[in-house]
Amino acid sequence: MKQQALKSTLILLTVISVVCDTMILPFYPQFFATEFNVSSSLHVGSYLATCCITVMCAFPLWAKVARRVHELHLWVVTQIIAGGLGVACYFATDLLAFWLLSQTMLVFKASYLLIYPFVLSLEEKEKHLGIVGLFSVLMHFGGIGGALLGGLVLHSFDPRALYLIMAAGDAVQVLLCLYLIRVLAVTWHQRALGESTTERARIPRFVLVLGLVSMGVYFSAFLARPFFTLFWQQLSGFNNDILAGFIFAIPAWVALVCLYRNHRRPRSQAHHGKDIAWAMLLASIGLLLHGAQAWPVMIFGRVLLGIGLFVVTVRLEVVLFALSEPRFYGSDFAKVHFMQNIGLISASFLVGSLVSDGNYTLPFFVASAGFVLTLMVFYGLYMRPEAQQFNRVSQTSTPSH
């Protein structure tokens, strides 16, 4: 009973974190223009890339700390500091000071990525598919909810007010963690975990393989996002922002349907490799259909892309945790997350040049080719008979918390 309450509260923490921390994401151009009189798109792009780099570098450090300090106690400390820095961002009037304060805030917020492997360590491996799928949907809809909340805040207040709401979200998360610590009588020091049943390299090869494939997937997927609403309005002739947002969110709705299907019809671990391969092919075809000059065809392609993205991202992470062991979940996920962010940062720098001449279709073709190339890498390093030793699933690990 207590374990179920713990999992439910951790999921609630995830929702609060995603909603609060994505509120400002779609509105950075307005924020910098209004608060610091900076309207350069290059500046906004550089800031977003720096945010990715900050989280990418900080998360592995928190994963190491979590080997010694229990996650709940760690989150109490990091979120108190992050909340204080969020308030400082609200009062910052100098651009350089804001950069320093906000990036330091992200260093401490990165610790919350540990919620994901922590929840998975509480479940048996056979249930990981449902948990990974649930977190994928939470990220989709949390981002959409954050964008809607951010828009409402901007409609009534100054953009910098978003940082006060972020700080309030951090305070709520601290209270929830303190509640769990008291109810579950969690000690500060992390409980010693059992020794690994097998010898491990510092970075196991399956982590490198899955990280490389994830990097290609996230690179290709991100190329299709930043200028989609402009592409849709150009293609359809409809200039309604609400409709554009709805079309943009189609993959999120598709992810919800896929999650329901996974819940009703669980799949065997043995199908993950083939599912990932077919999903990448489906995503590639969906992106090609984005280049059609008929918007109904493009919408169908968006559905295919949503199915492909959901399956490939969920199954890759299920395979990662199946090949890992509970005591290494945090550190292994941190390494793969690091490589995912390399893909995101690379796409961030490339997509601007791809649309510099106003051709919003080109990123979809490049992204489609990226999925095909990633599929080839996945087959060569994971699915070929010679690489099948990396497709073995451990059935003996037990939850570590």
XYZ file of C-alpha atoms in Angstrom:
401
model
C 0.000 0.000 0.000
C 2.778 2.399 0.922
C 4.660 1.552 -2.262
C 1.593 2.357 -4.377
C 1.188 5.680 -2.570
C 4.868 6.391 -3.226
C 4.500 5.699 -6.954
C 1.333 7.802 -7.219
C 2.988 10.735 -5.456
C 6.076 10.472 -7.659
C 3.862 10.601 -10.743
C 2.157 13.704 -9.303
C 5.590 15.253 -8.738
C 6.410 14.576 -12.385
C 3.243 16.289 -13.598
C 3.896 19.380 -11.453
C 7.516 19.526 -12.574
C 6.765 19.197 -16.288
C 3.896 21.708 -16.268
C 5.766 24.346 -14.251
C 9.094 23.979 -16.054
C 7.650 24.084 -19.598
C 5.395 27.129 -19.088
C 7.968 29.555 -20.418
C 9.419 27.323 -23.148
C 7.181 28.566 -26.017
C 7.455 32.167 -24.856
C 11.178 32.849 -24.542
C 11.140 35.253 -27.541
C 8.457 37.361 -25.833
C 10.235 37.101 -22.490
C 13.606 38.348 -23.714
C 12.014 41.056 -25.881
C 9.798 42.389 -23.087
C 12.080 42.030 -20.087
C 15.538 42.623 -21.577
C 14.788 44.318 -24.909
C 16.513 41.480 -26.810
C 14.657 40.300 -29.911
C 17.404 38.286 -31.628
C 16.267 34.785 -32.609
C 19.924 33.738 -32.465
C 20.049 34.758 -28.814
C 16.926 32.728 -28.009
C 18.305 29.700 -29.846
C 21.627 29.988 -28.034
C 19.863 30.235 -24.684
C 17.759 27.126 -25.366
C 20.831 25.182 -26.492
C 22.644 26.251 -23.322
C 19.697 25.049 -21.229
C 19.965 21.619 -22.866
C 23.713 21.496 -22.246
C 23.282 22.500 -18.593
C 20.728 19.766 -17.865
C 22.693 17.258 -19.934
C 25.835 17.810 -17.865
C 24.156 18.154 -14.456
C 21.949 15.059 -14.534
C 24.771 12.460 -14.486
C 26.233 14.194 -11.430
C 22.932 13.882 -9.539
C 22.720 10.216 -10.568
C 26.062 9.662 -8.821
C 24.930 11.534 -5.702
C 21.783 9.378 -5.603
C 23.964 6.298 -5.141
C 24.730 7.628 -1.632
C 21.829 9.956 -0.746
C 18.191 8.903 -0.972
C 16.352 10.609 -3.823
C 13.594 12.089 -1.642
C 16.081 13.888 0.618
C 18.084 14.965 -2.422
C 15.009 16.485 -4.055
C 14.095 18.437 -0.935
C 17.482 20.182 -0.960
C 17.747 20.724 -4.723
C 14.192 22.039 -5.138
C 14.525 24.482 -2.237
C 17.618 25.901 -3.928
C 15.942 25.857 -7.363
C 12.908 27.679 -5.969
C 15.110 30.360 -4.441
C 16.947 30.818 -7.719
C 13.598 31.044 -9.531
C 12.613 33.958 -7.304
C 16.022 35.540 -8.009
C 15.338 35.183 -11.768
C 12.088 37.103 -11.273
C 13.974 40.039 -9.763
C 16.953 39.923 -12.173
C 17.210 43.046 -14.322
C 20.630 42.404 -15.883
C 20.759 39.969 -18.814
C 24.046 38.344 -17.761
C 22.805 37.930 -14.191
C 19.627 36.293 -15.504
C 21.658 33.858 -17.616
C 23.792 32.850 -14.633
C 20.869 32.544 -12.234
C 18.628 30.613 -14.615
C 21.332 28.169 -15.684
C 22.276 27.530 -12.048
C 18.591 26.933 -11.340
C 18.496 24.302 -14.106
C 21.502 22.534 -12.556
C 19.395 21.829 -9.450
C 16.172 21.152 -11.360
C 17.994 18.440 -13.330
C 17.891 16.248 -10.212
C 14.180 15.688 -10.807
C 14.944 13.565 -13.846
C 15.816 10.888 -11.272
C 12.086 10.387 -10.621
C 11.837 8.319 -13.790
C 14.422 5.602 -12.994
C 13.353 5.726 -9.334
C 9.754 4.768 -10.203
C 10.976 2.041 -12.537
C 13.140 0.578 -9.763
C 9.945 0.058 -7.757
C 8.376 -2.094 -10.466
C 9.132 -5.510 -11.874
C 10.655 -5.478 -15.345
C 7.533 -7.050 -16.831
C 5.599 -3.871 -15.915
C 8.143 -1.414 -17.309
C 6.383 -1.007 -20.660
C 3.297 0.466 -19.001
C 5.329 2.779 -16.742
C 7.560 4.051 -19.560
C 4.498 4.628 -21.735
C 2.760 6.504 -18.928
C 5.743 8.815 -18.422
C 5.936 9.429 -22.174
C 2.306 10.575 -22.219
C 2.843 12.684 -19.073
C 5.713 14.478 -20.806
C 3.551 15.128 -23.895
C 0.524 16.462 -22.055
C 2.535 18.143 -19.321
C 4.265 20.164 -22.018
C 0.952 21.092 -23.628
C -0.555 21.959 -20.247
C 2.476 24.054 -19.399
C 2.194 25.955 -22.680
C -1.507 26.666 -22.070
C -0.833 27.816 -18.495
C 2.050 29.969 -19.707
C -0.209 31.602 -22.272
C -2.827 32.382 -19.620
C -0.184 33.905 -17.352
C 1.234 36.047 -20.148
C -2.280 37.259 -20.952
C -2.644 38.742 -17.462
C 0.872 39.343 -16.107
C 4.424 40.184 -17.130
C 6.442 37.261 -18.595
C 8.795 37.193 -15.600
C 5.830 36.197 -13.402
C 6.277 32.706 -14.834
C 9.365 32.302 -12.650
C 7.329 32.923 -9.504
C 4.919 30.173 -10.537
C 7.901 27.878 -11.160
C 9.142 28.638 -7.648
C 5.674 27.917 -6.244
C 5.733 24.563 -8.062
C 9.112 23.818 -6.478
C 7.654 24.591 -3.038
C 4.748 22.180 -3.598
C 7.195 19.472 -4.665
C 9.296 20.023 -1.542
C 6.198 19.631 0.656
C 5.232 16.409 -1.100
C 8.743 15.003 -0.645
C 8.758 15.930 3.050
C 5.391 14.201 3.422
C 6.755 11.014 1.837
C 9.904 11.131 3.979
C 7.796 11.341 7.142
C 5.191 8.739 6.176
C 7.720 6.219 4.841
C 10.384 7.008 7.471
C 13.016 7.412 4.764
C 16.565 7.908 6.011
C 19.052 10.321 4.490
C 21.611 7.733 3.419
C 20.785 5.517 0.475
C 20.232 1.905 1.436
C 23.052 -0.331 0.231
C 22.088 -2.169 -2.920
C 22.983 -5.716 -3.773
C 26.060 -6.383 -5.809
C 25.700 -6.793 -9.542
C 25.448 -10.391 -10.698
C 27.740 -9.696 -13.634
C 30.856 -7.658 -14.248
C 30.248 -4.321 -15.920
C 32.338 -1.927 -17.931
C 32.278 1.693 -16.810
C 29.949 2.360 -19.739
C 28.369 -0.933 -20.902
C 28.169 -1.413 -24.644
C 24.381 -1.698 -24.629
C 24.234 1.803 -23.083
C 26.448 3.157 -25.877
C 24.369 1.427 -28.570
C 21.015 2.552 -27.211
C 22.396 6.029 -26.524
C 23.620 6.370 -30.104
C 20.271 5.214 -31.494
C 18.377 7.532 -29.119
C 20.562 10.424 -30.241
C 19.520 9.812 -33.856
C 15.845 9.471 -32.918
C 15.736 12.682 -30.865
C 17.734 14.587 -33.490
C 15.306 13.569 -36.241
C 12.184 14.128 -34.137
C 13.215 17.619 -33.004
C 13.861 18.820 -36.548
C 10.136 18.476 -37.224
C 8.993 20.683 -34.316
C 10.289 24.272 -34.067
C 8.711 25.666 -37.258
C 5.754 23.313 -37.619
C 3.047 25.892 -36.859
C 4.444 28.261 -39.496
C 4.600 25.345 -41.954
C 0.986 24.396 -41.207
C -0.306 27.936 -41.691
C 1.643 28.264 -44.926
C 0.368 24.926 -46.253
C -3.279 25.108 -45.172
C -3.917 28.820 -45.403
C -5.534 28.738 -41.962
C -4.032 31.416 -39.707
C -5.837 30.324 -36.541
C -3.254 29.785 -33.770
C -5.556 27.503 -31.778
C -6.053 25.214 -34.778
C -2.302 25.225 -35.425
C -1.702 24.211 -31.813
C -4.239 21.399 -32.116
C -2.578 20.023 -35.260
C 0.809 20.311 -33.569
C -0.519 18.259 -30.635
C -1.764 15.337 -32.768
C 1.221 13.122 -31.776
C 0.334 13.688 -28.106
C -3.231 12.481 -28.644
C -1.919 9.535 -30.630
C 0.435 8.720 -27.739
C -2.547 8.561 -25.379
C -4.305 6.057 -27.673
C -1.114 3.990 -27.919
C -0.765 3.977 -24.123
C -4.334 2.683 -23.775
C -3.627 -0.027 -26.330
C -0.455 -1.080 -24.481
C -2.454 -1.304 -21.258
C -5.135 -3.468 -22.829
C -2.793 -5.644 -24.891
C 0.663 -5.959 -23.268
C 3.430 -7.105 -25.596
C 6.198 -9.583 -24.914
C 9.750 -8.356 -24.335
C 10.835 -10.397 -27.353
C 9.094 -8.013 -29.762
C 10.900 -4.825 -28.739
C 13.619 -4.919 -31.416
C 11.201 -5.446 -34.306
C 8.751 -2.908 -32.889
C 11.485 -0.266 -32.715
C 12.562 -0.955 -36.307
C 9.015 -0.761 -37.690
C 8.313 2.367 -35.633
C 11.327 4.190 -37.081
C 10.205 3.260 -40.585
C 6.670 4.469 -39.805
C 7.982 7.780 -38.437
C 10.090 8.243 -41.563
C 7.082 7.684 -43.831
C 4.976 10.048 -41.712
C 7.596 12.780 -42.071
C 7.720 12.273 -45.840
C 3.945 12.777 -45.955
C 4.461 16.106 -44.172
C 6.036 17.286 -47.411
C 2.853 16.649 -49.401
C 1.149 19.745 -50.727
C -2.257 18.595 -49.451
C -2.918 19.235 -45.772
C -5.210 16.175 -45.248
C -2.299 13.965 -46.355
C -0.020 15.860 -43.994
C -2.408 15.225 -41.091
C -2.339 11.495 -41.846
C 1.449 11.702 -41.839
C 1.272 13.403 -38.455
C -0.705 10.456 -37.084
C 1.885 8.022 -38.437
C 4.649 10.132 -36.920
C 2.870 10.101 -33.550
C 2.586 6.309 -33.571
C 6.207 5.878 -34.621
C 7.597 8.325 -32.062
C 5.622 6.840 -29.185
C 6.640 3.275 -29.944
C 10.311 3.953 -30.642
C 10.931 6.207 -27.621
C 9.042 3.957 -25.204
C 10.543 0.687 -26.441
C 14.103 2.018 -26.482
C 13.815 2.947 -22.812
C 12.140 -0.359 -21.921
C 15.072 -2.184 -23.542
C 17.532 0.029 -21.640
C 16.015 -0.805 -18.246
C 15.604 -4.470 -19.218
C 19.322 -4.792 -19.941
C 20.322 -2.680 -16.932
C 20.012 -3.594 -13.246
C 18.049 -1.625 -10.626
C 21.212 -0.408 -8.891
C 22.407 1.133 -12.186
C 19.078 2.530 -13.472
C 19.877 6.148 -12.618
C 23.418 6.187 -13.996
C 22.541 4.246 -17.174
C 19.549 6.486 -17.898
C 21.707 9.573 -17.292
C 24.210 8.419 -19.932
C 21.496 7.767 -22.518
C 19.830 11.069 -21.636
C 23.174 12.806 -22.231
C 23.312 11.409 -25.777
C 19.659 12.273 -26.415
C 20.458 15.887 -25.607
C 23.364 15.872 -28.035
C 20.789 15.020 -30.704
C 18.476 17.811 -29.549
C 21.255 20.401 -29.469
C 22.515 19.397 -32.920
C 19.006 19.666 -34.351
C 18.542 23.070 -32.675
C 21.555 24.482 -34.499
C 20.703 22.822 -37.835
C 16.995 23.583 -38.147
C 17.512 27.356 -38.294
C 19.729 27.094 -41.354
C 17.336 24.648 -43.036
C 14.494 27.188 -42.973
C 16.581 30.317 -43.514
C 15.144 30.760 -47.021
C 11.542 30.266 -45.864
C 11.344 26.633 -46.985
C 9.585 25.052 -44.003
C 9.276 21.675 -45.746
C 12.979 20.837 -45.871
C 13.332 19.885 -42.156
C 10.763 17.107 -42.617
C 12.720 15.519 -45.456
C 15.991 15.748 -43.515
C 14.272 14.294 -40.433
C 12.841 11.433 -42.512
C 16.312 10.622 -43.820
C 17.603 10.830 -40.240
C 15.189 8.114 -39.130
C 16.257 5.862 -42.015
C 19.923 6.327 -41.114
C 19.176 5.671 -37.437
C 17.273 2.517 -38.415
C 20.336 1.285 -40.282
C 22.512 1.947 -37.228
C 19.990 0.172 -34.986
C 19.917 -2.879 -37.229
C 23.698 -3.035 -37.511
C 24.438 -2.606 -33.800
C 21.430 -4.270 -32.204
C 19.336 -6.512 -34.453
C 21.925 -8.371 -36.537
C 22.562 -11.954 -35.349
C 26.120 -10.977 -34.442
C 24.774 -8.313 -32.050
C 22.041 -10.394 -30.419
C 23.943 -10.669 -27.142
C 22.762 -7.116 -26.479
C 19.142 -8.211 -26.832
C 19.177 -10.460 -23.762
C 16.700 -9.505 -21.062
C 17.464 -10.204 -17.423
C 14.545 -11.804 -15.615
C 16.176 -12.067 -12.193
C 16.520 -8.497 -10.948
C 14.321 -7.308 -8.121
C 13.260 -3.792 -7.119
C 15.946 -1.915 -5.247
C 13.826 0.510 -3.234
